[in-house]
CSV table of C-alpha atoms and ligand atoms in Angstrom, one decimal:
chain,number,residue,atom,x,y,z
Z,42,MET,CA,0.0,0.0,0.0
Z,43,ARG,CA,1.2,3.5,-0.9
Z,44,ALA,CA,2.5,5.7,1.9
Z,45,PRO,CA,1.4,9.3,1.7
Z,46,SER,CA,4.1,11.5,0.1
Z,47,ILE,CA,6.3,13.7,2.2
Z,48,ARG,CA,5.0,16.7,0.3
Z,49,ARG,CA,1.4,16.0,0.9
Z,50,LEU,CA,2.1,15.4,4.6
Z,51,ALA,CA,4.1,18.6,4.8
Z,52,LEU,CA,1.2,20.5,3.2
Z,53,ARG,CA,-1.1,19.1,5.9
Z,54,LEU,CA,1.4,20.2,8.6
Z,55,VAL,CA,1.6,23.8,7.4
Z,56,LEU,CA,-2.0,24.2,6.6
Z,57,PRO,CA,-3.9,22.7,9.5
Z,58,GLY,CA,-7.6,23.3,9.3
Z,59,VAL,CA,-7.5,24.2,5.6
Z,60,CYS,CA,-9.5,22.3,3.0
Z,61,ILE,CA,-6.8,19.7,2.1
Z,62,ALA,CA,-8.4,16.3,2.2
Z,63,ILE,CA,-11.3,15.7,-0.2
Z,64,VAL,CA,-13.7,15.3,2.7
Z,65,ALA,CA,-12.8,18.6,4.2
Z,66,CYS,CA,-14.3,20.3,1.1
Z,67,GLY,CA,-17.7,18.7,1.4
Z,68,GLY,CA,-18.1,17.8,5.1
Z,69,ARG,CA,-20.6,19.2,7.5
Z,70,GLY,CA,-20.1,21.0,10.8
Z,71,GLN,CA,-17.6,23.5,12.1
Z,72,PRO,CA,-13.9,23.2,11.4
Z,73,VAL,CA,-12.2,21.4,14.3
Z,74,GLY,CA,-9.2,23.2,15.7
Z,75,PRO,CA,-6.3,21.7,17.6
Z,76,ALA,CA,-6.9,21.4,21.4
Z,77,ALA,CA,-4.9,23.8,23.6
Z,78,PRO,CA,-1.8,22.0,24.9
Z,79,SER,CA,-1.9,21.0,28.5
Z,80,PRO,CA,1.5,21.4,30.3
Z,81,ALA,CA,1.7,17.8,31.5
Z,82,ALA,CA,1.2,16.4,28.0
Z,83,THR,CA,3.7,18.6,26.2
Z,84,ALA,CA,6.6,16.7,27.8
Z,85,ALA,CA,9.2,15.8,25.2
Z,86,ARG,CA,7.7,13.1,23.0
Z,87,PRO,CA,8.5,12.7,19.4
Z,88,ALA,CA,5.7,14.1,17.2
Z,89,GLY,CA,3.5,11.5,15.5
Z,90,MET,CA,4.5,13.1,12.2
Z,91,GLU,CA,8.1,12.3,12.8
Z,92,VAL,CA,8.1,8.7,14.0
Z,93,GLU,CA,8.2,5.7,11.7
Z,94,PRO,CA,4.9,4.9,10.0
Z,95,LEU,CA,3.1,2.0,11.6
Z,96,ARG,CA,1.7,1.1,8.2
Z,97,THR,CA,5.2,0.4,6.9
Z,98,ALA,CA,5.7,-2.2,9.6
Z,99,ALA,CA,2.2,-3.5,9.2
Z,100,GLN,CA,2.7,-4.0,5.5
Z,101,ALA,CA,5.9,-6.0,6.2
Z,102,SER,CA,3.9,-8.3,8.4
Z,103,GLN,CA,1.0,-8.4,5.9
Z,104,LYS,CA,-1.4,-6.9,8.4
Z,105,LEU,CA,-3.8,-4.0,8.2
Z,106,ILE,CA,-3.4,-1.4,10.8
Z,107,GLY,CA,-6.6,0.6,11.3
Z,108,ALA,CA,-8.2,3.4,13.2
Z,109,ALA,CA,-11.8,4.4,13.8
Z,110,VAL,CA,-12.3,8.0,12.8
Z,111,THR,CA,-14.8,10.8,13.0
Z,112,SER,CA,-15.4,12.5,9.7
Z,113,ALA,CA,-15.5,16.1,11.0
Z,114,LEU,CA,-12.0,15.7,12.4
Z,115,LEU,CA,-10.5,14.9,9.0
Z,116,ARG,CA,-10.4,18.7,8.3
Z,117,ASP,CA,-8.0,19.1,11.3
Z,118,GLY,CA,-4.5,19.0,9.7
Z,119,ARG,CA,-2.8,17.3,12.6
Z,120,TYR,CA,-5.5,14.7,12.9
Z,121,ALA,CA,-5.5,14.0,9.1
Z,122,GLY,CA,-1.7,14.0,8.9
Z,123,VAL,CA,-1.0,11.5,11.7
Z,124,LEU,CA,-3.8,9.3,10.5
Z,125,GLY,CA,-2.6,9.3,6.9
Z,126,ARG,CA,1.0,8.6,8.0
Z,127,HIS,CA,0.4,5.6,10.2
Z,128,PHE,CA,-2.8,3.8,9.2
Z,129,ASN,CA,-3.9,1.8,6.1
Z,130,TYR,CA,-7.4,0.8,7.2
Z,131,LEU,CA,-10.2,3.1,8.3
Z,132,THR,CA,-13.5,2.5,10.1
Z,133,ALA,CA,-16.2,5.1,10.6
Z,134,GLU,CA,-16.8,5.5,14.4
Z,135,TYR,CA,-20.4,6.5,13.8
Z,136,GLU,CA,-21.1,7.6,10.3
Z,137,MET,CA,-22.0,4.3,8.7
Z,138,LYS,CA,-24.4,3.2,11.4
Z,139,TRP,CA,-28.1,3.0,10.6
Z,140,ASP,CA,-29.1,5.9,12.9
Z,141,ALA,CA,-26.5,8.1,11.3
Z,142,ILE,CA,-27.5,7.3,7.8
Z,143,GLU,CA,-31.3,7.1,8.0
Z,144,ARG,CA,-32.6,9.0,11.1
Z,145,THR,CA,-35.7,9.8,9.1
Z,146,ARG,CA,-37.4,6.9,7.3
Z,147,GLY,CA,-36.5,6.8,3.7
Z,148,VAL,CA,-34.1,9.7,3.8
Z,149,ARG,CA,-30.6,8.4,3.6
Z,150,ASP,CA,-27.6,10.7,4.1
Z,151,PHE,CA,-24.3,9.1,3.1
Z,152,SER,CA,-22.2,12.3,3.0
Z,153,ALA,CA,-20.2,11.8,6.2
Z,154,GLY,CA,-19.4,8.2,5.4
Z,155,ASP,CA,-18.5,9.2,1.8
Z,156,GLY,CA,-16.1,11.7,3.2
Z,157,ILE,CA,-14.3,8.9,5.1
Z,158,THR,CA,-14.1,6.6,2.0
Z,159,ALA,CA,-12.8,9.6,0.0
Z,160,PHE,CA,-10.1,10.3,2.6
Z,161,ALA,CA,-9.1,6.6,2.6
Z,162,GLN,CA,-8.9,6.5,-1.2
Z,163,GLY,CA,-6.8,9.7,-1.2
Z,164,ASN,CA,-4.4,8.1,1.3
Z,165,GLY,CA,-4.1,4.6,-0.1
Z,166,MET,CA,-6.1,3.1,2.8
Z,167,GLN,CA,-8.8,0.4,2.8
Z,168,VAL,CA,-12.1,0.8,4.6
Z,169,LYS,CA,-14.1,-1.5,6.9
Z,170,GLY,CA,-17.8,-0.7,7.0
Z,171,HIS,CA,-19.2,-0.6,10.5
Z,172,ALA,CA,-21.9,-1.7,11.4
Z,173,LEU,CA,-25.0,-2.8,9.4
Z,174,ILE,CA,-27.0,-4.2,12.3
Z,175,TRP,CA,-26.4,-3.1,15.8
Z,176,HIS,CA,-28.8,-2.6,18.7
Z,177,GLY,CA,-27.0,0.5,19.7
Z,178,SER,CA,-27.8,2.5,16.5
Z,179,VAL,CA,-31.4,1.7,15.7
Z,180,PRO,CA,-33.3,4.8,14.5
Z,181,GLY,CA,-36.4,5.4,16.6
Z,182,TRP,CA,-38.8,4.8,13.7
Z,183,VAL,CA,-37.3,1.3,13.2
Z,184,ALA,CA,-37.8,0.2,16.8
Z,185,ALA,CA,-41.5,1.1,16.6
Z,186,LEU,CA,-42.2,-1.0,13.5
Z,187,PRO,CA,-44.3,-4.1,13.6
Z,188,ALA,CA,-42.4,-7.3,12.8
Z,189,ALA,CA,-43.2,-7.7,9.1
Z,190,GLU,CA,-42.3,-4.0,8.4
Z,191,MET,CA,-39.2,-4.3,10.4
Z,192,ARG,CA,-38.0,-7.3,8.5
Z,193,ALA,CA,-38.5,-5.4,5.2
Z,194,ALA,CA,-36.8,-2.3,6.7
Z,195,VAL,CA,-33.8,-4.3,7.8
Z,196,GLU,CA,-33.4,-5.9,4.4
Z,197,THR,CA,-33.8,-2.5,2.6
Z,198,HIS,CA,-31.3,-0.9,4.9
Z,199,ILE,CA,-28.6,-3.6,4.4
Z,200,ARG,CA,-29.2,-3.5,0.6
Z,201,SER,CA,-29.1,0.3,0.3
Z,202,VAL,CA,-26.0,0.8,2.5
Z,203,ALA,CA,-24.0,-2.2,1.2
Z,204,GLU,CA,-24.8,-1.3,-2.4
Z,205,HIS,CA,-23.9,2.3,-1.8
Z,206,TYR,CA,-20.4,1.4,-0.5
Z,207,ARG,CA,-19.9,-1.5,-2.9
Z,208,GLY,CA,-16.3,-1.3,-4.3
Z,209,ARG,CA,-15.3,1.1,-1.6
Z,210,VAL,CA,-15.3,-1.1,1.5
Z,211,ARG,CA,-13.1,-4.2,1.9
Z,212,ALA,CA,-15.3,-5.7,4.7
Z,213,TRP,CA,-18.4,-5.1,6.7
Z,214,ASP,CA,-19.2,-5.7,10.3
Z,215,VAL,CA,-22.6,-7.1,9.4
Z,216,VAL,CA,-24.0,-7.9,12.8
Z,217,ASN,CA,-22.5,-6.2,15.9
Z,218,GLU,CA,-22.8,-7.4,19.5
Z,219,ALA,CA,-25.7,-9.9,19.1
Z,220,ILE,CA,-24.6,-11.9,22.2
Z,221,ALA,CA,-25.7,-10.7,25.6
Z,222,SER,CA,-23.0,-9.0,27.7
Z,223,ASP,CA,-22.5,-11.9,30.0
Z,224,GLY,CA,-22.5,-14.5,27.2
Z,225,ALA,CA,-25.6,-16.2,28.6
Z,226,GLY,CA,-27.2,-16.3,25.1
Z,227,LEU,CA,-28.4,-14.0,22.3
Z,228,ARG,CA,-29.0,-10.4,23.3
Z,229,ASP,CA,-32.6,-9.6,23.7
Z,230,SER,CA,-32.5,-6.8,21.2
Z,231,VAL,CA,-35.4,-5.3,19.3
Z,232,PHE,CA,-34.2,-7.3,16.3
Z,233,ARG,CA,-34.4,-10.6,18.1
Z,234,GLN,CA,-37.7,-9.7,19.8
Z,235,LYS,CA,-39.4,-8.9,16.6
Z,236,LEU,CA,-37.6,-11.0,14.0
Z,237,GLY,CA,-36.5,-14.0,16.0
Z,238,ASP,CA,-32.9,-15.5,16.1
Z,239,GLN,CA,-33.0,-15.8,12.3
Z,240,TYR,CA,-32.3,-12.1,11.9
Z,241,ILE,CA,-28.6,-12.8,12.1
Z,242,ALA,CA,-28.4,-15.3,9.3
Z,243,ASP,CA,-30.7,-13.1,7.2
Z,244,ALA,CA,-28.5,-10.1,7.7
Z,245,PHE,CA,-25.4,-11.9,6.4
Z,246,ARG,CA,-27.4,-13.2,3.4
Z,247,ALA,CA,-28.6,-9.8,2.5
Z,248,ALA,CA,-25.1,-8.3,2.8
Z,249,ARG,CA,-23.6,-10.9,0.6
Z,250,GLN,CA,-26.3,-10.3,-2.0
Z,251,ALA,CA,-25.7,-6.5,-2.0
Z,252,ASP,CA,-21.9,-6.7,-2.0
Z,253,PRO,CA,-20.6,-10.0,-3.1
Z,254,GLN,CA,-16.9,-8.9,-2.9
Z,255,ALA,CA,-16.9,-7.6,0.7
Z,256,LEU,CA,-15.7,-9.8,3.6
Z,257,LEU,CA,-18.5,-10.2,6.1
Z,258,PHE,CA,-17.7,-10.1,9.8
Z,259,TYR,CA,-19.5,-10.8,13.0
Z,260,ASN,CA,-18.2,-8.3,15.7
Z,261,ASP,CA,-18.4,-8.4,19.5
Z,262,TYR,CA,-16.8,-7.5,22.8
Z,263,GLY,CA,-15.9,-9.4,25.9
Z,264,GLY,CA,-15.2,-12.6,24.0
Z,265,GLU,CA,-11.6,-11.9,23.0
Z,266,GLY,CA,-10.1,-14.7,25.1
Z,267,LEU,CA,-11.7,-18.1,26.1
Z,268,ASN,CA,-14.7,-17.5,28.3
Z,269,GLN,CA,-18.5,-18.0,28.4
Z,270,LYS,CA,-19.0,-15.2,26.0
Z,271,SER,CA,-16.5,-16.4,23.4
Z,272,ASP,CA,-18.0,-19.9,23.7
Z,273,ARG,CA,-21.4,-18.4,22.6
Z,274,ILE,CA,-19.8,-16.4,19.8
Z,275,TYR,CA,-18.1,-19.6,18.6
Z,276,ASP,CA,-21.4,-21.5,18.8
Z,277,LEU,CA,-23.1,-18.7,16.8
Z,278,VAL,CA,-20.6,-18.5,14.0
Z,279,ALA,CA,-20.1,-22.3,13.8
Z,280,GLY,CA,-23.8,-22.6,13.5
Z,281,LEU,CA,-23.9,-20.0,10.7
Z,282,LYS,CA,-21.1,-21.8,8.9
Z,283,ALA,CA,-22.8,-25.1,9.2
Z,284,GLN,CA,-26.0,-23.6,7.7
Z,285,GLY,CA,-24.0,-22.2,4.7
Z,286,VAL,CA,-24.6,-18.6,5.8
Z,287,PRO,CA,-22.0,-16.3,4.1
Z,288,ILE,CA,-19.8,-15.2,7.0
Z,289,ASP,CA,-16.1,-14.7,6.5
Z,290,GLY,CA,-14.8,-13.7,9.9
Z,291,VAL,CA,-15.1,-12.5,13.5
Z,292,GLY,CA,-14.0,-9.2,14.9
Z,293,LEU,CA,-12.7,-9.2,18.5
Z,294,GLN,CA,-13.3,-5.6,19.8
Z,295,MET,CA,-10.6,-5.6,22.5
Z,296,HIS,CA,-11.7,-2.6,24.6
Z,297,VAL,CA,-9.5,-3.6,27.6
Z,298,SER,CA,-7.6,-2.0,30.5
Z,299,THR,CA,-4.2,-2.8,31.8
Z,300,GLY,CA,-5.9,-4.3,34.9
Z,301,ALA,CA,-8.5,-6.4,33.1
Z,302,ARG,CA,-7.4,-8.0,29.9
Z,303,PRO,CA,-7.5,-11.5,28.5
Z,304,GLY,CA,-4.2,-13.3,28.5
Z,305,ASP,CA,-2.3,-13.6,25.3
Z,306,ALA,CA,-2.5,-17.4,25.2
Z,307,SER,CA,-6.3,-17.2,25.8
Z,308,ILE,CA,-6.7,-14.8,22.9
Z,309,ALA,CA,-4.5,-17.0,20.7
Z,310,ALA,CA,-6.5,-20.1,21.5
Z,311,ASN,CA,-9.8,-18.3,20.8
Z,312,MET,CA,-8.5,-17.0,17.5
Z,313,SER,CA,-7.3,-20.5,16.6
Z,314,ARG,CA,-10.6,-22.2,17.2
Z,315,LEU,CA,-12.4,-19.5,15.1
Z,316,THR,CA,-9.9,-19.8,12.2
Z,317,SER,CA,-10.2,-23.6,12.3
Z,318,LEU,CA,-13.8,-23.0,11.2
Z,319,GLY,CA,-12.4,-21.4,8.1
Z,320,LEU,CA,-12.9,-17.9,9.3
Z,321,LEU,CA,-10.7,-14.8,9.4
Z,322,VAL,CA,-10.3,-12.9,12.7
Z,323,ASN,CA,-9.2,-9.4,13.5
Z,324,ILE,CA,-8.8,-7.1,16.4
Z,325,SER,CA,-11.5,-4.6,15.6
Z,326,GLU,CA,-11.7,-1.8,18.2
Z,327,MET,CA,-8.7,-1.9,20.5
Z,328,ASP,CA,-8.1,0.6,23.2
Z,329,VAL,CA,-6.3,0.2,26.6
Z,330,ARG,CA,-7.5,2.1,29.6
Z,331,VAL,CA,-4.8,2.9,32.2
Z,332,ARG,CA,-6.4,4.9,34.9
Z,333,ASP,CA,-6.5,2.0,37.3
Z,334,VAL,CA,-2.7,1.4,37.1
Z,335,PRO,CA,-1.0,2.3,40.4
Z,336,GLY,CA,1.9,4.6,40.2
Z,337,ASP,CA,2.8,7.7,38.2
Z,338,LEU,CA,2.1,8.5,34.6
Z,339,ALA,CA,5.3,6.8,33.4
Z,340,ALA,CA,4.2,3.6,35.1
Z,341,ARG,CA,0.8,3.7,33.5
Z,342,LEU,CA,2.1,4.4,30.1
Z,343,GLU,CA,4.7,1.6,30.4
Z,344,ALA,CA,2.0,-0.9,31.4
Z,345,GLN,CA,-0.1,0.3,28.5
Z,346,ARG,CA,2.8,-0.2,26.1
Z,347,ALA,CA,3.3,-3.8,27.3
Z,348,VAL,CA,-0.4,-4.6,26.8
Z,349,TYR,CA,-0.5,-3.2,23.3
Z,350,ARG,CA,2.6,-5.0,22.3
Z,351,SER,CA,1.6,-8.4,23.5
Z,352,ILE,CA,-1.9,-8.4,22.3
Z,353,ALA,CA,-0.9,-7.0,18.9
Z,354,ALA,CA,1.7,-9.7,18.7
Z,355,VAL,CA,-1.0,-12.3,19.0
Z,356,CYS,CA,-2.6,-11.1,15.8
Z,357,VAL,CA,0.7,-10.7,14.0
Z,358,ALA,CA,1.5,-14.4,14.9
Z,359,GLU,CA,-1.9,-15.6,13.6
Z,360,SER,CA,-1.8,-15.8,9.8
Z,361,ARG,CA,-5.6,-15.6,9.5
Z,362,CYS,CA,-5.8,-12.4,11.7
Z,363,ASP,CA,-6.1,-9.8,9.0
Z,364,GLY,CA,-5.4,-6.7,11.1
Z,365,ILE,CA,-5.6,-4.6,14.2
Z,366,THR,CA,-8.0,-1.6,14.3
Z,367,LEU,CA,-7.8,0.8,17.2
Z,368,TRP,CA,-10.9,2.7,18.3
Z,369,GLY,CA,-9.3,6.1,17.6
Z,370,PHE,CA,-5.6,6.9,17.6
Z,371,THR,CA,-5.2,10.1,19.6
Z,372,ASP,CA,-6.1,10.6,23.3
Z,373,ALA,CA,-7.6,13.9,22.2
Z,374,HIS,CA,-10.6,12.0,20.8
Z,375,SER,CA,-11.7,8.8,22.4
Z,376,TRP,CA,-15.1,7.4,23.2
Z,377,ILE,CA,-13.6,6.1,26.4
Z,378,ASP,CA,-13.6,9.5,28.2
Z,379,ALA,CA,-17.4,9.7,28.0
Z,380,GLN,CA,-18.0,6.0,28.5
Z,381,PHE,CA,-15.6,5.0,31.3
Z,382,GLY,CA,-14.2,8.3,32.6
Z,383,ALA,CA,-11.2,10.4,31.6
Z,384,ASP,CA,-8.4,8.2,30.4
Z,385,ASP,CA,-5.5,8.0,27.9
Z,386,PRO,CA,-6.3,4.8,26.0
Z,387,LEU,CA,-4.6,5.3,22.6
Z,388,LEU,CA,-1.2,5.4,20.8
Z,389,PHE,CA,-0.7,9.2,20.4
Z,390,ASP,CA,-1.2,11.7,23.2
Z,391,GLU,CA,-3.5,14.8,23.0
Z,392,GLN,CA,-0.8,16.7,21.2
Z,393,TYR,CA,-0.3,13.9,18.7
Z,394,GLY,CA,3.0,12.9,20.3
Z,395,ALA,CA,4.0,9.2,20.1
Z,396,LYS,CA,3.3,7.5,23.4
Z,397,PRO,CA,5.1,4.3,24.6
Z,398,ALA,CA,2.0,2.5,23.4
Z,399,TYR,CA,2.9,3.5,19.8
Z,400,TYR,CA,6.2,1.8,20.2
Z,401,GLY,CA,4.5,-1.3,21.6
Z,402,VAL,CA,2.4,-1.7,18.5
Z,403,LEU,CA,5.3,-0.8,16.2
Z,404,ASP,CA,7.5,-3.6,17.9
Z,405,ALA,CA,4.7,-6.1,17.6
Z,406,LEU,CA,4.2,-5.3,13.9
Z,407,TRP,CA,8.0,-5.7,13.3
Z,408,ARG,CA,7.8,-9.0,15.3
Z,409,ARG,CA,10.3,-7.8,17.8
B,606,XIL,C1,-19.3,4.0,19.7
B,606,XIL,C2,-18.6,5.2,19.2
B,606,XIL,O1,-17.3,5.3,19.6
B,606,XIL,C3,-19.4,6.4,19.7
B,606,XIL,O2,-18.8,7.6,19.1
B,606,XIL,C4,-20.8,6.3,19.3
B,606,XIL,O3,-21.6,7.3,19.8
B,606,XIL,C5,-21.4,5.0,19.9
B,606,XIL,O4,-20.6,3.9,19.4
B,606,XIL,N1,-18.6,-1.0,20.3
B,606,XIL,C6,-18.8,-0.8,18.9
B,606,XIL,C7,-18.7,0.6,18.5
B,606,XIL,O5,-19.0,-1.7,18.1
B,606,XIL,O6,-19.6,0.9,17.4
B,606,XIL,C8,-19.0,1.6,19.6
B,606,XIL,O7,-18.6,2.9,19.1
B,606,XIL,C9,-18.1,1.3,20.8
B,606,XIL,C10,-18.4,-0.1,21.3
């Protein structure tokens, strides 16, 4: 995959906030300016624009290295510059979800997601579509539909979205988080309540029909290592395979913390049982919370580096693990702060400096 040219990157550096990426010309919302530096975070760390591109190392290991992005931020020169330098796989954090595309019935707005695919194309990156069916992004009007109408709406949604992005996405997360949190069984979502368990197989079939080239993934959290939840995920995807449902892989989200993470051997064993079904796997949404690590900032960041390195190395060692996607890349923008409390879960700090975690992933990608 092509790395962005030095000239283009330099342009982004000197013109932050200017319309430099294709998306920046057509996107919505206000320009996003760089955050004011906080004294603690400005401690001498090499800038993300100066350190070795992760994507070079990923390519050497034949892996994709991805980040979830927010389209409005692509107009921020520092955000776009570091993203383009280091990553070769993009996922929309929100923009390709049902509620984002079709909040009003029958009115589909693809502009934000289109901005992301345009940015990816301009920077030699591939795109993973996320996520066609997820209980967390159901438009209100869908939830209110009677069963027969909901079945038709789900089918139309999958067809419209997968056809729209056909040729521009390498893969889709077709069904996201369909197993209950504790792994006791299928989540009692509005889809299951109205359509029955069958909605999962139907979603994969509809996605394959709409985009026969895209790899189709089931994606979930909490089942990264061997446990009750990953047993249920295994049963689900093994059942789909046995019925001839078109599924190509399983995404392991990997929202972990230094204090609560599955062990490397457990993740490897789980990946291995999934790949022996003929499936691909990937790490699909990794971030590593550190606020529970005792000690000072340096201790927290070192613990975080070690977690990133060893978990990324599990994927690098598994030939059917196609890549590692992080749920963001800079601590300036992470869903974790709102969801779990202020934290520093990613590879680059709030000023886009390379954290120890960056070196952890780099080392894993270079197999060292
Ligand atoms: C989250 C995004 O990060 C937020 O910006 C959005 O508002 C809600 O969704 N698992 C997933 C992701 O599969 O889609 C979620 O993303 C995080 C948890």
